[in-house]
MMTF fields as JSON, N, C-alpha, C and O atoms, coordinates in Angstrom:
{
  "mmtfVersion": "1.0.0",
  "mmtfProducer": "UNKNOWN",
  "numBonds": 363,
  "numAtoms": 364,
  "numGroups": 91,
  "numChains": 1,
  "numModels": 1,
  "chainsPerModel": [1],
  "groupsPerChain": [91],
  "chainIdList": ["A"],
  "bondAtomList": [4, 2, 8, 6, 12, 10, 16, 14, 20, 18, 24, 22, 28, 26, 32, 30, 36, 34, 40, 38, 44, 42, 48, 46, 52, 50, 56, 54, 60, 58, 64, 62, 68, 66, 72, 70, 76, 74, 80, 78, 84, 82, 88, 86, 92, 90, 96, 94, 100, 98, 104, 102, 108, 106, 112, 110, 116, 114, 120, 118, 124, 122, 128, 126, 132, 130, 136, 134, 140, 138, 144, 142, 148, 146, 152, 150, 156, 154, 160, 158, 164, 162, 168, 166, 172, 170, 176, 174, 180, 178, 184, 182, 188, 186, 192, 190, 196, 194, 200, 198, 204, 202, 208, 206, 212, 210, 216, 214, 220, 218, 224, 222, 228, 226, 232, 230, 236, 234, 240, 238, 244, 242, 248, 246, 252, 250, 256, 254, 260, 258, 264, 262, 268, 266, 272, 270, 276, 274, 280, 278, 284, 282, 288, 286, 292, 290, 296, 294, 300, 298, 304, 302, 308, 306, 312, 310, 316, 314, 320, 318, 324, 322, 328, 326, 332, 330, 336, 334, 340, 338, 344, 342, 348, 346, 352, 350, 356, 354, 360, 358],
  "bondOrderList": [1, 1, 1, 1, 1, 1, 1, 1, 1, 1, 1, 1, 1, 1, 1, 1, 1, 1, 1, 1, 1, 1, 1, 1, 1, 1, 1, 1, 1, 1, 1, 1, 1, 1, 1, 1, 1, 1, 1, 1, 1, 1, 1, 1, 1, 1, 1, 1, 1, 1, 1, 1, 1, 1, 1, 1, 1, 1, 1, 1, 1, 1, 1, 1, 1, 1, 1, 1, 1, 1, 1, 1, 1, 1, 1, 1, 1, 1, 1, 1, 1, 1, 1, 1, 1, 1, 1, 1, 1, 1],
  "groupList": [{"groupName": "MET", "atomNameList": ["N", "CA", "C", "O"], "elementList": ["N", "C", "C", "O"], "formalChargeList": [0, 0, 0, 0], "bondAtomList": [1, 0, 2, 1, 3, 2], "bondOrderList": [1, 1, 2], "singleLetterCode": "M", "chemCompType": "L-PEPTIDE LINKING"}, {"groupName": "TRP", "atomNameList": ["N", "CA", "C", "O"], "elementList": ["N", "C", "C", "O"], "formalChargeList": [0, 0, 0, 0], "bondAtomList": [1, 0, 2, 1, 3, 2], "bondOrderList": [1, 1, 2], "singleLetterCode": "W", "chemCompType": "L-PEPTIDE LINKING"}, {"groupName": "GLU", "atomNameList": ["N", "CA", "C", "O"], "elementList": ["N", "C", "C", "O"], "formalChargeList": [0, 0, 0, 0], "bondAtomList": [1, 0, 2, 1, 3, 2], "bondOrderList": [1, 1, 2], "singleLetterCode": "E", "chemCompType": "L-PEPTIDE LINKING"}, {"groupName": "VAL", "atomNameList": ["N", "CA", "C", "O"], "elementList": ["N", "C", "C", "O"], "formalChargeList": [0, 0, 0, 0], "bondAtomList": [1, 0, 2, 1, 3, 2], "bondOrderList": [1, 1, 2], "singleLetterCode": "V", "chemCompType": "L-PEPTIDE LINKING"}, {"groupName": "GLN", "atomNameList": ["N", "CA", "C", "O"], "elementList": ["N", "C", "C", "O"], "formalChargeList": [0, 0, 0, 0], "bondAtomList": [1, 0, 2, 1, 3, 2], "bondOrderList": [1, 1, 2], "singleLetterCode": "Q", "chemCompType": "L-PEPTIDE LINKING"}, {"groupName": "ASP", "atomNameList": ["N", "CA", "C", "O"], "elementList": ["N", "C", "C", "O"], "formalChargeList": [0, 0, 0, 0], "bondAtomList": [1, 0, 2, 1, 3, 2], "bondOrderList": [1, 1, 2], "singleLetterCode": "D", "chemCompType": "L-PEPTIDE LINKING"}, {"groupName": "LEU", "atomNameList": ["N", "CA", "C", "O"], "elementList": ["N", "C", "C", "O"], "formalChargeList": [0, 0, 0, 0], "bondAtomList": [1, 0, 2, 1, 3, 2], "bondOrderList": [1, 1, 2], "singleLetterCode": "L", "chemCompType": "L-PEPTIDE LINKING"}, {"groupName": "CYS", "atomNameList": ["N", "CA", "C", "O"], "elementList": ["N", "C", "C", "O"], "formalChargeList": [0, 0, 0, 0], "bondAtomList": [1, 0, 2, 1, 3, 2], "bondOrderList": [1, 1, 2], "singleLetterCode": "C", "chemCompType": "L-PEPTIDE LINKING"}, {"groupName": "ILE", "atomNameList": ["N", "CA", "C", "O"], "elementList": ["N", "C", "C", "O"], "formalChargeList": [0, 0, 0, 0], "bondAtomList": [1, 0, 2, 1, 3, 2], "bondOrderList": [1, 1, 2], "singleLetterCode": "I", "chemCompType": "L-PEPTIDE LINKING"}, {"groupName": "ALA", "atomNameList": ["N", "CA", "C", "O"], "elementList": ["N", "C", "C", "O"], "formalChargeList": [0, 0, 0, 0], "bondAtomList": [1, 0, 2, 1, 3, 2], "bondOrderList": [1, 1, 2], "singleLetterCode": "A", "chemCompType": "L-PEPTIDE LINKING"}, {"groupName": "ARG", "atomNameList": ["N", "CA", "C", "O"], "elementList": ["N", "C", "C", "O"], "formalChargeList": [0, 0, 0, 0], "bondAtomList": [1, 0, 2, 1, 3, 2], "bondOrderList": [1, 1, 2], "singleLetterCode": "R", "chemCompType": "L-PEPTIDE LINKING"}, {"groupName": "PRO", "atomNameList": ["N", "CA", "C", "O"], "elementList": ["N", "C", "C", "O"], "formalChargeList": [0, 0, 0, 0], "bondAtomList": [1, 0, 2, 1, 3, 2], "bondOrderList": [1, 1, 2], "singleLetterCode": "P", "chemCompType": "L-PEPTIDE LINKING"}, {"groupName": "GLY", "atomNameList": ["N", "CA", "C", "O"], "elementList": ["N", "C", "C", "O"], "formalChargeList": [0, 0, 0, 0], "bondAtomList": [1, 0, 2, 1, 3, 2], "bondOrderList": [1, 1, 2], "singleLetterCode": "G", "chemCompType": "PEPTIDE LINKING"}, {"groupName": "LYS", "atomNameList": ["N", "CA", "C", "O"], "elementList": ["N", "C", "C", "O"], "formalChargeList": [0, 0, 0, 0], "bondAtomList": [1, 0, 2, 1, 3, 2], "bondOrderList": [1, 1, 2], "singleLetterCode": "K", "chemCompType": "L-PEPTIDE LINKING"}, {"groupName": "SER", "atomNameList": ["N", "CA", "C", "O"], "elementList": ["N", "C", "C", "O"], "formalChargeList": [0, 0, 0, 0], "bondAtomList": [1, 0, 2, 1, 3, 2], "bondOrderList": [1, 1, 2], "singleLetterCode": "S", "chemCompType": "L-PEPTIDE LINKING"}, {"groupName": "PHE", "atomNameList": ["N", "CA", "C", "O"], "elementList": ["N", "C", "C", "O"], "formalChargeList": [0, 0, 0, 0], "bondAtomList": [1, 0, 2, 1, 3, 2], "bondOrderList": [1, 1, 2], "singleLetterCode": "F", "chemCompType": "L-PEPTIDE LINKING"}, {"groupName": "HIS", "atomNameList": ["N", "CA", "C", "O"], "elementList": ["N", "C", "C", "O"], "formalChargeList": [0, 0, 0, 0], "bondAtomList": [1, 0, 2, 1, 3, 2], "bondOrderList": [1, 1, 2], "singleLetterCode": "H", "chemCompType": "L-PEPTIDE LINKING"}, {"groupName": "ASN", "atomNameList": ["N", "CA", "C", "O"], "elementList": ["N", "C", "C", "O"], "formalChargeList": [0, 0, 0, 0], "bondAtomList": [1, 0, 2, 1, 3, 2], "bondOrderList": [1, 1, 2], "singleLetterCode": "N", "chemCompType": "L-PEPTIDE LINKING"}],
  "groupTypeList": [0, 1, 2, 2, 3, 3, 4, 5, 5, 6, 3, 7, 8, 9, 5, 10, 11, 12, 12, 5, 6, 3, 7, 0, 5, 13, 2, 5, 12, 14, 8, 1, 15, 1, 15, 16, 5, 3, 9, 5, 5, 17, 6, 3, 0, 3, 9, 5, 14, 15, 2, 2, 15, 8, 7, 12, 15, 14, 7, 2, 2, 11, 9, 17, 5, 17, 17, 5, 2, 11, 2, 0, 14, 6, 14, 11, 2, 6, 5, 13, 6, 6, 10, 2, 13, 9, 4, 2, 16, 17, 13],
  "groupIdList": [1, 2, 3, 4, 5, 6, 7, 8, 9, 10, 11, 12, 13, 14, 15, 16, 17, 18, 19, 20, 21, 22, 23, 24, 25, 26, 27, 28, 29, 30, 31, 32, 33, 34, 35, 36, 37, 38, 39, 40, 41, 42, 43, 44, 45, 46, 47, 48, 49, 50, 51, 52, 53, 54, 55, 56, 57, 58, 59, 60, 61, 62, 63, 64, 65, 66, 67, 68, 69, 70, 71, 72, 73, 74, 75, 76, 77, 78, 79, 80, 81, 82, 83, 84, 85, 86, 87, 88, 89, 90, 91],
  "secStructList": [7, 7, 6, 6, 6, 1, 7, 6, 6, 3, 3, 3, 3, 3, 3, 7, 6, 6, 1, 7, 3, 3, 3, 3, 3, 6, 6, 6, 7, 7, 3, 3, 3, 3, 7, 6, 6, 7, 1, 1, 1, 7, 3, 3, 3, 3, 3, 1, 1, 2, 2, 2, 2, 2, 2, 6, 7, 3, 3, 3, 7, 7, 1, 1, 6, 6, 7, 7, 1, 7, 3, 3, 3, 7, 7, 2, 2, 2, 2, 2, 2, 2, 2, 2, 2, 2, 2, 2, 2, 2, 7],
  "xCoordList": [154.998, 155.556, 155.638, 156.563, 154.681, 154.656, 155.342, 155.378, 155.886, 156.501, 157.64, 157.911, 158.299, 159.446, 159.035, 159.861, 157.772, 157.381, 156.428, 156.372, 155.683, 154.776, 155.37, 156.234, 154.904, 155.42, 155.14, 154.196, 155.974, 155.842, 154.522, 154.058, 153.912, 152.663, 151.432, 150.307, 151.631, 150.536, 150.635, 151.724, 149.481, 149.435, 148.578, 147.509, 149.052, 148.316, 147.124, 147.289, 145.92, 144.732, 144.145, 143.295, 144.588, 144.094, 144.988, 145.677, 144.961, 145.64, 144.614, 143.585, 144.919, 144.028, 144.651, 145.869, 143.839, 144.413, 145.418, 145.156, 146.539, 147.567, 148.685, 149.69, 148.544, 149.638, 149.51, 150.382, 148.45, 148.258, 147.737, 147.171, 147.933, 147.556, 146.539, 146.522, 145.703, 144.806, 145.426, 145.662, 145.687, 146.378, 145.549, 144.715, 145.806, 145.156, 146.234, 147.243, 146.002, 146.906, 146.75, 145.636, 147.857, 147.822, 147.333, 146.759, 147.549, 147.194, 145.751, 145.039, 145.308, 143.965, 142.94, 141.768, 143.353, 142.415, 141.998, 141.121, 142.617, 142.274, 142.733, 143.657, 142.079, 142.361, 143.083, 142.698, 144.135, 144.996, 145.178, 145.211, 145.297, 145.72, 147.191, 147.615, 147.962, 149.37, 149.482, 149.178, 149.923, 150.048, 151.48, 152.409, 151.656, 152.99, 153.781, 155.011, 153.129, 153.837, 153.846, 154.041, 153.636, 153.688, 154.897, 155.033, 155.781, 157.025, 156.797, 157.27, 156.09, 155.829, 154.364, 153.505, 154.083, 152.701, 151.974, 150.855, 152.613, 151.997, 151.038, 150.459, 150.863, 149.887, 148.774, 149.029, 147.537, 146.39, 145.372, 144.961, 144.967, 143.945, 142.593, 142.224, 141.852, 140.558, 139.387, 138.238, 139.659, 138.594, 139.189, 140.323, 138.412, 138.866, 138.835, 139.517, 138.032, 137.908, 137.573, 137.186, 137.729, 137.371, 135.872, 135.445, 135.08, 133.631, 133.255, 132.425, 133.862, 133.583, 133.986, 133.282, 135.113, 135.593, 134.587, 134.207, 134.162, 133.224, 131.863, 131.228, 131.416, 130.12, 130.141, 129.086, 131.322, 131.439, 131.185, 131.037, 131.132, 130.842, 129.343, 128.533, 128.997, 127.596, 127.509, 128.461, 126.374, 126.155, 125.049, 123.979, 125.315, 124.333, 123.877, 124.647, 122.634, 122.1, 122.713, 123.088, 122.822, 123.401, 122.63, 121.406, 123.364, 122.755, 122.081, 121.139, 122.542, 121.933, 121.595, 122.034, 120.825, 120.382, 121.444, 121.269, 122.543, 123.594, 124.531, 125.29, 124.488, 125.391, 124.57, 123.853, 124.668, 123.881, 124.525, 123.885, 125.781, 126.486, 126.336, 126.488, 126.037, 125.971, 127.354, 128.364, 127.384, 128.644, 128.787, 127.801, 130.035, 130.292, 131.024, 131.918, 130.648, 131.327, 131.74, 131.266, 132.636, 133.154, 132.347, 131.57, 132.536, 131.891, 132.389, 133.501, 131.603, 132.032, 133.371, 134.179, 133.606, 134.86, 136.057, 137.086, 135.915, 136.999, 137.219, 138.358, 136.147, 136.258, 136.999, 137.858, 136.677, 137.346, 138.838, 139.669, 139.177, 140.574, 141.339, 142.443, 140.762, 141.439, 141.609, 142.644, 140.612, 140.729, 141.826, 142.591, 141.903, 142.942, 144.334, 145.235, 144.516, 145.815, 146.16, 147.323, 145.182, 145.428, 145.865, 146.767, 145.226, 145.597, 147.012, 147.777, 147.374, 148.725, 149.754, 150.821, 149.418, 150.34, 150.513, 151.6, 149.466, 149.515, 150.146, 150.327, 150.487, 151.118, 152.533, 153.213],
  "yCoordList": [139.062, 137.733, 137.351, 136.651, 137.807, 137.422, 138.438, 138.255, 139.501, 140.545, 140.031, 140.588, 138.981, 138.464, 137.62, 137.374, 137.161, 136.257, 136.879, 136.424, 137.9, 138.525, 139.831, 140.423, 140.266, 141.491, 142.691, 142.687, 143.719, 144.925, 145.657, 146.346, 145.516, 146.236, 145.489, 145.947, 144.346, 143.567, 143.499, 143.564, 143.367, 143.154, 141.912, 141.765, 141.028, 139.816, 140.181, 140.849, 139.741, 140.024, 138.754, 138.834, 137.588, 136.322, 135.194, 135.31, 134.108, 132.91, 131.81, 131.789, 130.896, 129.783, 128.517, 128.449, 127.514, 126.241, 125.735, 125.777, 125.269, 124.764, 125.746, 125.372, 126.995, 127.942, 128.987, 129.848, 128.948, 129.976, 131.246, 131.197, 132.378, 133.665, 134.398, 134.25, 135.18, 136.114, 137.491, 137.916, 138.179, 139.464, 140.551, 140.282, 141.791, 142.949, 143.866, 144.136, 144.337, 145.296, 146.625, 147.132, 147.189, 148.427, 149.614, 150.554, 149.583, 150.725, 150.694, 151.692, 149.555, 149.541, 148.696, 148.685, 147.982, 147.217, 145.88, 145.212, 145.48, 144.181, 143.048, 143.22, 141.905, 140.767, 139.686, 139.356, 139.148, 138.161, 136.957, 137.097, 135.781, 134.593, 134.368, 134.422, 134.116, 133.76, 132.287, 131.906, 131.464, 130.026, 129.71, 129.912, 129.215, 129.023, 127.917, 127.938, 126.962, 125.821, 125.796, 124.743, 126.952, 127.072, 127.923, 129.048, 127.381, 128.077, 129.315, 130.4, 129.165, 130.267, 130.657, 129.825, 131.901, 132.384, 132.02, 131.51, 132.283, 131.926, 132.992, 132.823, 134.078, 135.119, 135.13, 135.205, 135.054, 135.069, 136.068, 135.984, 137.018, 137.975, 137.269, 136.61, 137.418, 136.75, 137.729, 137.324, 139.006, 140.004, 141.393, 141.663, 142.26, 143.631, 144.487, 145.508, 144.062, 144.827, 143.885, 142.736, 144.394, 143.613, 143.321, 142.22, 144.317, 144.125, 143.001, 142.154, 142.991, 141.933, 140.568, 139.577, 140.527, 139.284, 138.757, 137.587, 139.607, 139.198, 138.841, 137.884, 139.587, 139.293, 137.972, 137.442, 137.444, 136.155, 134.971, 133.847, 135.196, 134.114, 133.855, 134.754, 132.625, 132.293, 131.369, 130.661, 131.389, 130.557, 129.573, 129.959, 128.31, 127.278, 126.614, 126.472, 126.211, 125.49, 124.093, 123.559, 123.492, 122.141, 121.143, 121.212, 120.221, 119.222, 118.113, 117.493, 117.849, 116.786, 117.304, 118.384, 116.536, 116.944, 116.771, 117.263, 116.087, 115.836, 117.02, 117.071, 117.954, 119.096, 120.376, 120.745, 121.044, 122.253, 123.508, 124.559, 123.421, 124.609, 124.77, 123.801, 125.989, 126.216, 126.119, 126.349, 125.777, 125.694, 126.946, 127.506, 127.378, 128.538, 128.067, 127.224, 128.605, 128.229, 129.485, 130.586, 129.29, 130.39, 130.512, 129.622, 131.605, 131.753, 130.645, 130.152, 130.245, 129.177, 129.465, 128.557, 130.737, 131.089, 130.897, 130.354, 131.346, 131.215, 129.757, 129.315, 129.022, 127.592, 126.879, 126.036, 127.207, 126.609, 126.932, 126.056, 128.192, 128.609, 127.8, 127.325, 127.644, 126.902, 125.432, 124.835, 124.85, 123.445, 123.29, 122.326, 124.233, 124.18, 124.276, 123.528, 125.196, 125.341, 124.078, 123.674, 123.451, 122.214, 121.105, 120.33, 121.027, 120.018, 120.266, 119.316, 121.523, 121.845, 121.415, 120.898, 121.636, 121.282, 119.764, 119.291, 119.005, 117.555, 116.847, 115.63, 117.577, 116.954, 116.552, 116.016],
  "zCoordList": [91.673, 91.493, 90.012, 89.601, 89.22, 87.813, 86.911, 85.694, 87.485, 86.678, 85.805, 84.741, 86.249, 85.498, 84.304, 83.424, 84.239, 83.156, 82.145, 81.003, 82.531, 81.566, 81.066, 81.712, 79.923, 79.316, 80.207, 80.997, 80.071, 80.892, 80.697, 81.605, 79.523, 79.266, 79.784, 79.584, 80.446, 81.005, 82.517, 83.087, 83.159, 84.597, 84.83, 84.236, 85.692, 86.015, 86.903, 87.923, 86.512, 87.315, 87.929, 88.816, 87.469, 88.028, 87.547, 86.534, 88.29, 87.805, 87.655, 88.331, 86.75, 86.464, 87.014, 87.179, 87.3, 87.736, 86.712, 85.51, 87.169, 86.27, 86.0, 85.394, 86.431, 86.3, 85.216, 85.099, 84.413, 83.397, 84.063, 85.155, 83.398, 83.978, 83.113, 81.891, 83.753, 83.072, 83.276, 84.407, 82.173, 82.246, 81.571, 80.706, 81.995, 81.379, 80.82, 81.471, 79.604, 78.988, 79.716, 79.855, 80.18, 80.953, 80.125, 80.676, 78.829, 77.988, 77.506, 77.623, 76.963, 76.363, 77.119, 76.744, 78.181, 78.991, 78.408, 78.956, 77.298, 76.716, 77.649, 78.444, 77.536, 78.406, 77.604, 76.482, 78.207, 77.576, 78.486, 79.709, 77.896, 78.642, 78.34, 77.186, 79.383, 79.257, 79.642, 80.772, 78.686, 78.893, 79.294, 78.512, 80.513, 81.078, 80.403, 80.452, 79.783, 79.227, 77.701, 77.094, 77.086, 75.634, 75.285, 75.766, 74.439, 74.126, 73.252, 73.588, 72.157, 71.235, 71.294, 71.586, 71.023, 71.021, 72.314, 72.28, 73.449, 74.723, 75.245, 76.318, 74.51, 74.857, 73.823, 72.621, 74.3, 73.403, 73.939, 75.096, 73.089, 73.51, 73.509, 72.537, 74.622, 74.74, 74.796, 74.614, 75.044, 75.074, 74.864, 75.259, 74.241, 74.001, 75.261, 75.34, 76.262, 77.496, 78.65, 78.439, 79.874, 81.05, 81.054, 81.401, 80.664, 80.614, 79.649, 79.978, 78.46, 77.492, 78.052, 77.857, 78.742, 79.344, 80.369, 80.32, 81.284, 82.322, 81.729, 82.174, 80.746, 80.13, 79.356, 79.008, 79.088, 78.407, 79.321, 78.841, 80.631, 81.571, 81.619, 81.392, 81.916, 82.14, 83.345, 83.675, 83.982, 85.164, 84.828, 84.356, 85.074, 84.776, 86.054, 87.003, 86.072, 87.215, 87.254, 86.209, 88.436, 88.542, 87.678, 87.571, 87.068, 86.196, 86.991, 86.498, 88.212, 89.014, 90.41, 90.804, 91.139, 92.469, 93.535, 94.649, 93.234, 94.225, 94.399, 95.366, 93.493, 93.53, 93.657, 92.727, 94.777, 95.014, 94.461, 94.415, 94.038, 93.575, 92.073, 91.329, 91.614, 90.165, 89.55, 90.214, 88.28, 87.55, 86.701, 86.222, 86.522, 85.69, 84.451, 84.53, 83.319, 82.082, 81.336, 81.617, 80.38, 79.578, 78.291, 77.946, 77.599, 76.304, 75.378, 75.564, 74.396, 73.484, 72.806, 72.609, 72.448, 71.78, 72.708, 72.304, 73.953, 74.918, 75.291, 75.44, 75.439, 75.735, 74.602, 74.861, 73.361, 72.197, 72.214, 71.976, 72.495, 72.55, 73.6, 73.335, 74.775, 75.839, 75.469, 75.765, 74.832, 74.4, 73.343, 73.38, 72.407, 71.379, 72.0, 71.62, 72.955, 73.617, 74.394, 74.42, 75.023, 75.768, 74.81, 75.128, 73.634, 72.642, 72.13, 71.96, 71.881, 71.435, 72.478, 72.146, 73.72, 74.82, 74.921, 75.251, 74.645, 74.79, 73.605, 73.647, 72.547, 71.363, 71.653, 70.778]
}
């Protein structure tokens, strides 16, 4: 389904809420985010490998007693990148 929008050397491995995609480079295994609503520079490399990408996740215990499910967060660098892209989109 995403073959028409991402480059031929990438394969979509996940989608994010809002329509952005997580892609893997077929040749070197690097991980890229494809931002659907960014005209230029809509591909950003976020990890050199799938292992590095997954190891960047962390699991935190719930902050309050009303929520029994743990929250998952991204590495600070990846979180910063996503916030910057969101700010660019909102300009």
